[in-house]
mmCIF file of C-alpha atoms in Angstrom:
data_model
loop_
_atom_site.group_PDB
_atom_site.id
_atom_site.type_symbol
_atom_site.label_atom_id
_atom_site.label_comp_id
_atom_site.label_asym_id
_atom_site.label_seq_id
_atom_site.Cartn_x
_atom_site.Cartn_y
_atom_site.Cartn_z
ATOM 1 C CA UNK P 27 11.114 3.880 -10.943
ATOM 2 C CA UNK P 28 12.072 6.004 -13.700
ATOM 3 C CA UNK P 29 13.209 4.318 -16.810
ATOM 4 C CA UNK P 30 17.152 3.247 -17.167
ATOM 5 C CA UNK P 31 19.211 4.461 -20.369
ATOM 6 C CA UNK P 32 21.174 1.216 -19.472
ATOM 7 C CA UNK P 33 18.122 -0.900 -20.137
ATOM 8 C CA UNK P 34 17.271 -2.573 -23.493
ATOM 9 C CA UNK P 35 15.451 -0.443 -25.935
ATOM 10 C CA UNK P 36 12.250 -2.827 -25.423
ATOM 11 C CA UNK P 37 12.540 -2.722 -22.081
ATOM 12 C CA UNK P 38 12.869 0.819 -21.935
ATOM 13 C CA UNK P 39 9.828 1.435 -23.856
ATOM 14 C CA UNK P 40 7.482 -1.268 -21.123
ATOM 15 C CA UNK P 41 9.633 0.485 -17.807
ATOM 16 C CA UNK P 42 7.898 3.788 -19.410
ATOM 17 C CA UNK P 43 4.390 2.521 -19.955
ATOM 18 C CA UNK P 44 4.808 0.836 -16.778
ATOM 19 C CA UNK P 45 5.979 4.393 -14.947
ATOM 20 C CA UNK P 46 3.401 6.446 -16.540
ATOM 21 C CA UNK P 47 0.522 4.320 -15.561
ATOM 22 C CA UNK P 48 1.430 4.638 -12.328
ATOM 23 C CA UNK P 49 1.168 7.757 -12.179
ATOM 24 C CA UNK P 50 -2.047 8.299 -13.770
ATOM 25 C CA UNK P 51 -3.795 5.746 -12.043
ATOM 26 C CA UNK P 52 -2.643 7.555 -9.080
ATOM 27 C CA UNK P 53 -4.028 11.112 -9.936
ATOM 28 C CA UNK P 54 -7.282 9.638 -11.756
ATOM 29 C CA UNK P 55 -8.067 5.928 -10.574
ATOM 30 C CA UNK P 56 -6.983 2.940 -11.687
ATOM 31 C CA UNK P 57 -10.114 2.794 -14.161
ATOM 32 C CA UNK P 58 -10.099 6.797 -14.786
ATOM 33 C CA UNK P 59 -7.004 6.570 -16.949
ATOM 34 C CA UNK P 60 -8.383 6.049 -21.542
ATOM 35 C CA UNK P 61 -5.439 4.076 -23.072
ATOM 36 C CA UNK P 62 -4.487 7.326 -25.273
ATOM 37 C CA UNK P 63 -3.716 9.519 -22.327
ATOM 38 C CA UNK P 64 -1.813 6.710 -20.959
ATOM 39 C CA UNK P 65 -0.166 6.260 -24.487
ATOM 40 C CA UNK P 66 0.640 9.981 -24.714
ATOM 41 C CA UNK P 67 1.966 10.605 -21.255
ATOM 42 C CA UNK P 68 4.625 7.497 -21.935
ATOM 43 C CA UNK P 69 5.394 9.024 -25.836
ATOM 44 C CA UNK P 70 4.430 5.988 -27.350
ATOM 45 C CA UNK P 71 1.555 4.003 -29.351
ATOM 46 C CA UNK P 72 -1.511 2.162 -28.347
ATOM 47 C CA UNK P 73 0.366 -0.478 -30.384
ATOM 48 C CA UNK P 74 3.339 -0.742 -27.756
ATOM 49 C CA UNK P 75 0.927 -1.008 -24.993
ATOM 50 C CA UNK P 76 -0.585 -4.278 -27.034
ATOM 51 C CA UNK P 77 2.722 -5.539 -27.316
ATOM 52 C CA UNK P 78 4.429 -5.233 -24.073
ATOM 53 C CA UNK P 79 1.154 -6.388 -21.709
ATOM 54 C CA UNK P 80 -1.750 -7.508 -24.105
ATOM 55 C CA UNK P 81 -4.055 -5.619 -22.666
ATOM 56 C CA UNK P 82 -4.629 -2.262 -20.086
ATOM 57 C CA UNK P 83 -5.793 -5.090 -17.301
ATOM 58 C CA UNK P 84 -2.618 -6.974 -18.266
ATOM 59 C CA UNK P 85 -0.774 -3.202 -17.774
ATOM 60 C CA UNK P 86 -2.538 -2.826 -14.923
ATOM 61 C CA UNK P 87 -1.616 -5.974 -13.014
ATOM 62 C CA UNK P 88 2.099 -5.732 -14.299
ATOM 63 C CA UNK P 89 2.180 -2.004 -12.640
ATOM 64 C CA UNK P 90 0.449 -3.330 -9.055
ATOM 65 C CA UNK P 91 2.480 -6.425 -9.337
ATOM 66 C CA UNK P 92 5.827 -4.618 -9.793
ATOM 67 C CA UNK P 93 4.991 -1.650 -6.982
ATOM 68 C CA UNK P 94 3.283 -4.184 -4.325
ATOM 69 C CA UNK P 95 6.345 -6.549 -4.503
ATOM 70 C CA UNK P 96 8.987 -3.554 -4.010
ATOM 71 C CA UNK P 97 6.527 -2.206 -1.224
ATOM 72 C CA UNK P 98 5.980 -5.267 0.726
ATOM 73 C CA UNK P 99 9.856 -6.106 0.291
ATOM 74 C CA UNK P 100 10.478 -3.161 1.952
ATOM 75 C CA UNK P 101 7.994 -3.512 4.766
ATOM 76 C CA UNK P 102 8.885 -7.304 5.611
ATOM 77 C CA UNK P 103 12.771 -6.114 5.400
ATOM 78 C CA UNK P 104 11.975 -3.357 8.151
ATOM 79 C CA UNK P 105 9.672 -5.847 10.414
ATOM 80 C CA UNK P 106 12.901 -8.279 10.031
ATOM 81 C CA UNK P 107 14.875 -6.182 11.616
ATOM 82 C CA UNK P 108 12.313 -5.042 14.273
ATOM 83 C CA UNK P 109 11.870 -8.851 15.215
ATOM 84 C CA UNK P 110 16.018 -9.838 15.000
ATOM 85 C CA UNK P 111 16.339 -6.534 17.648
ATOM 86 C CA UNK P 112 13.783 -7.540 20.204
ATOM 87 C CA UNK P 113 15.220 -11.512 19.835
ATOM 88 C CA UNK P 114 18.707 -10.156 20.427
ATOM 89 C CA UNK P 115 17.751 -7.922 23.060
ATOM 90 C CA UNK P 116 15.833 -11.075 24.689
ATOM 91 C CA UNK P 117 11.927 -9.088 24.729
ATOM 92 C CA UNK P 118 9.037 -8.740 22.963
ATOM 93 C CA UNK P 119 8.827 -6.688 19.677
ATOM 94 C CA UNK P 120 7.436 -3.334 20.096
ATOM 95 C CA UNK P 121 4.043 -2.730 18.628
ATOM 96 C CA UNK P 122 4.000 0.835 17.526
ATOM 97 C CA UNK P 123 7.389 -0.197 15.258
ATOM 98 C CA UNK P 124 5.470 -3.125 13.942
ATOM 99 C CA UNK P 125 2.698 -0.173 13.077
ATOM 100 C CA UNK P 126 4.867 2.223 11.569
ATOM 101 C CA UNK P 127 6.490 -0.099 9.652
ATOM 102 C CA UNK P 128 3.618 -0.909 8.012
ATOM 103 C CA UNK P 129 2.167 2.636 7.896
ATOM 104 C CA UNK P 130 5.107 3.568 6.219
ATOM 105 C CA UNK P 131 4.649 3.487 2.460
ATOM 106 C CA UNK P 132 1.257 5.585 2.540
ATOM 107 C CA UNK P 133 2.767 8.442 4.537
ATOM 108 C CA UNK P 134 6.583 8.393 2.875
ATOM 109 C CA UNK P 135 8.206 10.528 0.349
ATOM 110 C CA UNK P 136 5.759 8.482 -2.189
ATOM 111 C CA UNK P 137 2.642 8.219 -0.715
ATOM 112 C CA UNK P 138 1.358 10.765 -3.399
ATOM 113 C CA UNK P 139 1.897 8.030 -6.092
ATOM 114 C CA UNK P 140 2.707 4.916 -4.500
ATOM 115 C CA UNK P 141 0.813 5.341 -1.224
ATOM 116 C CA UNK P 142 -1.968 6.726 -2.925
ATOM 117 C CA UNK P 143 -2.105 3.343 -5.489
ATOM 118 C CA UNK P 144 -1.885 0.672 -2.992
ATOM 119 C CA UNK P 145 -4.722 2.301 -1.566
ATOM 120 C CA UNK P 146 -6.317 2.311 -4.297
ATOM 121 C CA UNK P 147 -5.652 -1.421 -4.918
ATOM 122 C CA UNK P 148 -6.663 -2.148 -2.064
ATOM 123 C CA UNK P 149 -9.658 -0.462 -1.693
ATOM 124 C CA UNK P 150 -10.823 -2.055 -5.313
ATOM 125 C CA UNK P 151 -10.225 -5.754 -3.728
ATOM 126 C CA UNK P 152 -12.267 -4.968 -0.970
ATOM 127 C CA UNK P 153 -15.457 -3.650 -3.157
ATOM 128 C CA UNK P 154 -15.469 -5.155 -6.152
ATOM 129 C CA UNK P 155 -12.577 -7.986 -6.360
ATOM 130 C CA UNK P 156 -11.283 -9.093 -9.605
ATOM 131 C CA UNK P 157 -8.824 -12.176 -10.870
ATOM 132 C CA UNK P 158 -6.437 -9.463 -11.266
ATOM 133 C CA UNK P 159 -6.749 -8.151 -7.834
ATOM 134 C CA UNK P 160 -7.142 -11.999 -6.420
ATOM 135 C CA UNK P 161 -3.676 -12.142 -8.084
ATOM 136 C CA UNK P 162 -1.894 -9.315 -7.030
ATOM 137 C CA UNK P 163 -3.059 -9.459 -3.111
ATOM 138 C CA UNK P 164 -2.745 -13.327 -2.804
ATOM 139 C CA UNK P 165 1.138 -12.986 -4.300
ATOM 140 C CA UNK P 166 2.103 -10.006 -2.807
ATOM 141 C CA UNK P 167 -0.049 -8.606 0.076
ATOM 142 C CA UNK P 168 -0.975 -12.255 1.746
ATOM 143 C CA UNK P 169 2.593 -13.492 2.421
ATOM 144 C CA UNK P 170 3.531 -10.129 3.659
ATOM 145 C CA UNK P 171 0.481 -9.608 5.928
ATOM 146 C CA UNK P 172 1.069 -13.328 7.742
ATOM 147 C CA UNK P 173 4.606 -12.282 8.953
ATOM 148 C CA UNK P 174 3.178 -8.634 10.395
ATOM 149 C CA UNK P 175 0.219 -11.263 12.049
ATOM 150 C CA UNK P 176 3.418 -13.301 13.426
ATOM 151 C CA UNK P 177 5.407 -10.531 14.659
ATOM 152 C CA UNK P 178 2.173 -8.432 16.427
ATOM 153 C CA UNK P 179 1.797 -12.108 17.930
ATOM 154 C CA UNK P 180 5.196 -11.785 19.344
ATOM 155 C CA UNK P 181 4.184 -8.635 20.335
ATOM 156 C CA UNK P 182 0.884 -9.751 22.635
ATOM 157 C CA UNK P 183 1.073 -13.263 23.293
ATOM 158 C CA UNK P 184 -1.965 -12.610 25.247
ATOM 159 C CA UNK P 185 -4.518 -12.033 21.842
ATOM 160 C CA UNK P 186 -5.151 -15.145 20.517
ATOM 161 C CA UNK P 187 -3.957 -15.535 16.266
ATOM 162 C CA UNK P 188 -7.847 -15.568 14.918
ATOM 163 C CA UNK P 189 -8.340 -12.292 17.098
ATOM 164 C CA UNK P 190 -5.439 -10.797 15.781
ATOM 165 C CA UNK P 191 -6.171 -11.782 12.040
ATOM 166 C CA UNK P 192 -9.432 -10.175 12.546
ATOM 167 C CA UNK P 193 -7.029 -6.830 14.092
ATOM 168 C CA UNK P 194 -4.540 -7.045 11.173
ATOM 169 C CA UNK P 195 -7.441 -6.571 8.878
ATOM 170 C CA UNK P 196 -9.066 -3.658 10.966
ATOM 171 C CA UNK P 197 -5.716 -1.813 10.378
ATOM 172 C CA UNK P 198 -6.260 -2.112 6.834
ATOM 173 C CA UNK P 199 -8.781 -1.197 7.100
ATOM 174 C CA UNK P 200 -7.714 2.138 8.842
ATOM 175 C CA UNK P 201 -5.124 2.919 7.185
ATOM 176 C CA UNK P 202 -6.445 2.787 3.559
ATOM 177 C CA UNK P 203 -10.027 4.221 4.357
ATOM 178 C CA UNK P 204 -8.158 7.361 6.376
ATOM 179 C CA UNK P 205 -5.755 8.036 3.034
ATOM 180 C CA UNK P 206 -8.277 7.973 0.830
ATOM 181 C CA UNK P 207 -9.847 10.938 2.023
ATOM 182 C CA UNK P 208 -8.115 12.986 -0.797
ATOM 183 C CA UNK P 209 -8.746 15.128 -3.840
ATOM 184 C CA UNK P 210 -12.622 15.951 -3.848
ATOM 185 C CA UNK P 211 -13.668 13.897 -0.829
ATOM 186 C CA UNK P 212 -11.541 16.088 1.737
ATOM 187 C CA UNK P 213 -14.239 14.896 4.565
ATOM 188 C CA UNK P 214 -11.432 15.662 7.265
ATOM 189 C CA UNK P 215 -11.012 19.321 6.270
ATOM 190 C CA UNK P 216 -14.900 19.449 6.351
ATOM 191 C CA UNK P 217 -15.040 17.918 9.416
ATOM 192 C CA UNK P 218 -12.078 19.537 11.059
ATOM 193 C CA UNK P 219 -11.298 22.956 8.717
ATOM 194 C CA UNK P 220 -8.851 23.880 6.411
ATOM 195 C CA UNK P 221 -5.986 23.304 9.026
ATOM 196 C CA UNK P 222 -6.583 19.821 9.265
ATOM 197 C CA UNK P 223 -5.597 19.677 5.739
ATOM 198 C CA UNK P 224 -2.758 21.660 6.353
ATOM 199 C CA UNK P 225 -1.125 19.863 8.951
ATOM 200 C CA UNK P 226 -0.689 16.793 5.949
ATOM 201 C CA UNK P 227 0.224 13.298 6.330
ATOM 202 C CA UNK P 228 2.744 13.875 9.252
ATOM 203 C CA UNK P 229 -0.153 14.499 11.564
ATOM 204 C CA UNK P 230 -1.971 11.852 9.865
ATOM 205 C CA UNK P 231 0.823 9.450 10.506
ATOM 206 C CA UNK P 232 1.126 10.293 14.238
ATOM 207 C CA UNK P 233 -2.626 9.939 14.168
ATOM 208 C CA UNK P 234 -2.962 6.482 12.792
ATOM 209 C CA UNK P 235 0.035 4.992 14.705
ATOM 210 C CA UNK P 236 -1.620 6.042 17.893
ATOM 211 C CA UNK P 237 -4.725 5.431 17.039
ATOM 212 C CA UNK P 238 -4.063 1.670 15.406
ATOM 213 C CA UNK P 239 -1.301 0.665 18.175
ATOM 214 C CA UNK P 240 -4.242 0.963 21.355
ATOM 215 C CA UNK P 241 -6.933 -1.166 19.234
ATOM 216 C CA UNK P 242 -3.517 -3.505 18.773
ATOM 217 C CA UNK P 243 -3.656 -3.531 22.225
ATOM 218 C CA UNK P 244 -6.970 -3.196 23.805
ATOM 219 C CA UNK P 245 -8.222 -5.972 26.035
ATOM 220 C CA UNK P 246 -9.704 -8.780 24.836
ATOM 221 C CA UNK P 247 -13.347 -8.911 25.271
ATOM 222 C CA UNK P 248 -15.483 -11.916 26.265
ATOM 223 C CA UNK P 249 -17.958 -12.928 23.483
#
């Protein structure tokens, strides 16, 4: 979200730090990014950074706090409308538009930046959780993650709501471990060769869809 003109001068000034953070955190980590490069990048002083969050974990949360509420808004808006077509049609929602509407934001026009962070974020909960990321996921990723568990529900009736928790999570699971494989790592285009790489996150999208909507529905097996 670039910066408005028609914004308050102070405001201005935080929607910049806020931007530019983003976008090195993306590119070099959420804890690869010194305060001065940050500062630079924005064109402003360490002093502004103090003033506007407190604190780089305070930037930090503000920037994950403002992107995962815009993301998941998105995502719960699109399974809405998946769920108010299947009840108006009188069926079941389908599970592959459940999937891609959650895939969505790591394969999209952003998923350099944005898609790249909320891996990122995520990925950090999962190894080494913090307040901040306690925070951010129990805000913004829990409410959003019970309505996908509702709708895939919807979708097969037959898997009962702890399985499919325990599903939910495996897509997560999926989807940020597969989109992580960037920059250095590249263990695809090792595994695979340089077309694999080529073929980008279209391929990858097609891929994870199919390969997340037959766990969604494999049978269930008896302990």
């Amino acid at each position: 979200m670039a910066a408005s003109r028609s914004l308050p001068p102070d405001r201005i000034t935080r929607q910049k730090i806020i931007d530019s953070a983003l976008r090195l955190y993306a590119q070099n980590g959420i804890d690869g990014v010194p305060v001065r490069a940050l500062t630079s990048d924005a064109g402003v002083n360490v002093a502004a950074v103090h003033y506007h969050f407190g604190g780089t974990e305070a930037l930090a949360e503000a920037v994950f706090g403002e992107l995962s509420e815009r993301i998941n808004a998105q995502r719960v808006m699109a399974l809405e409308a998946i769920t108010a077509d299947a009840s108006r049609a009188g069926r079941k929602p389908e599970v592959r538009a459940i999937v891609q509407a959650f895939v969505a934001p790591y394969v999209g026009p952003d998923a350099a930046t944005e898609g790249r962070l909320l891996a990122q974020l995520i990925l950090k909960h999962r190894l080494s959780p913090s307040p901040m990321t306690e925070r951010v996921v129990g805000k913004h990723f829990d409410p959003m993650a019970k309505k996908f568990v509702a709708a895939l529900l919807q979708a097969l009736p037959e898997v009962s709501p702890g399985l499919m928790a325990t599903r939910y999570m495996l897509m997560v699971s999926t989807v940020v471990l597969s989109l992580s494989d960037r920059g250095r790592a590249q263990r695809l285009q090792r595994l695979a060769g340089r077309k694999a790489a080529r073929d980008g996150l279209q391929t990858m999208e097609a891929a994870l869809v199919d390969f997340i909507v037959a766990g969604l529905r494999a049978p269930v097996s008896e302990p």
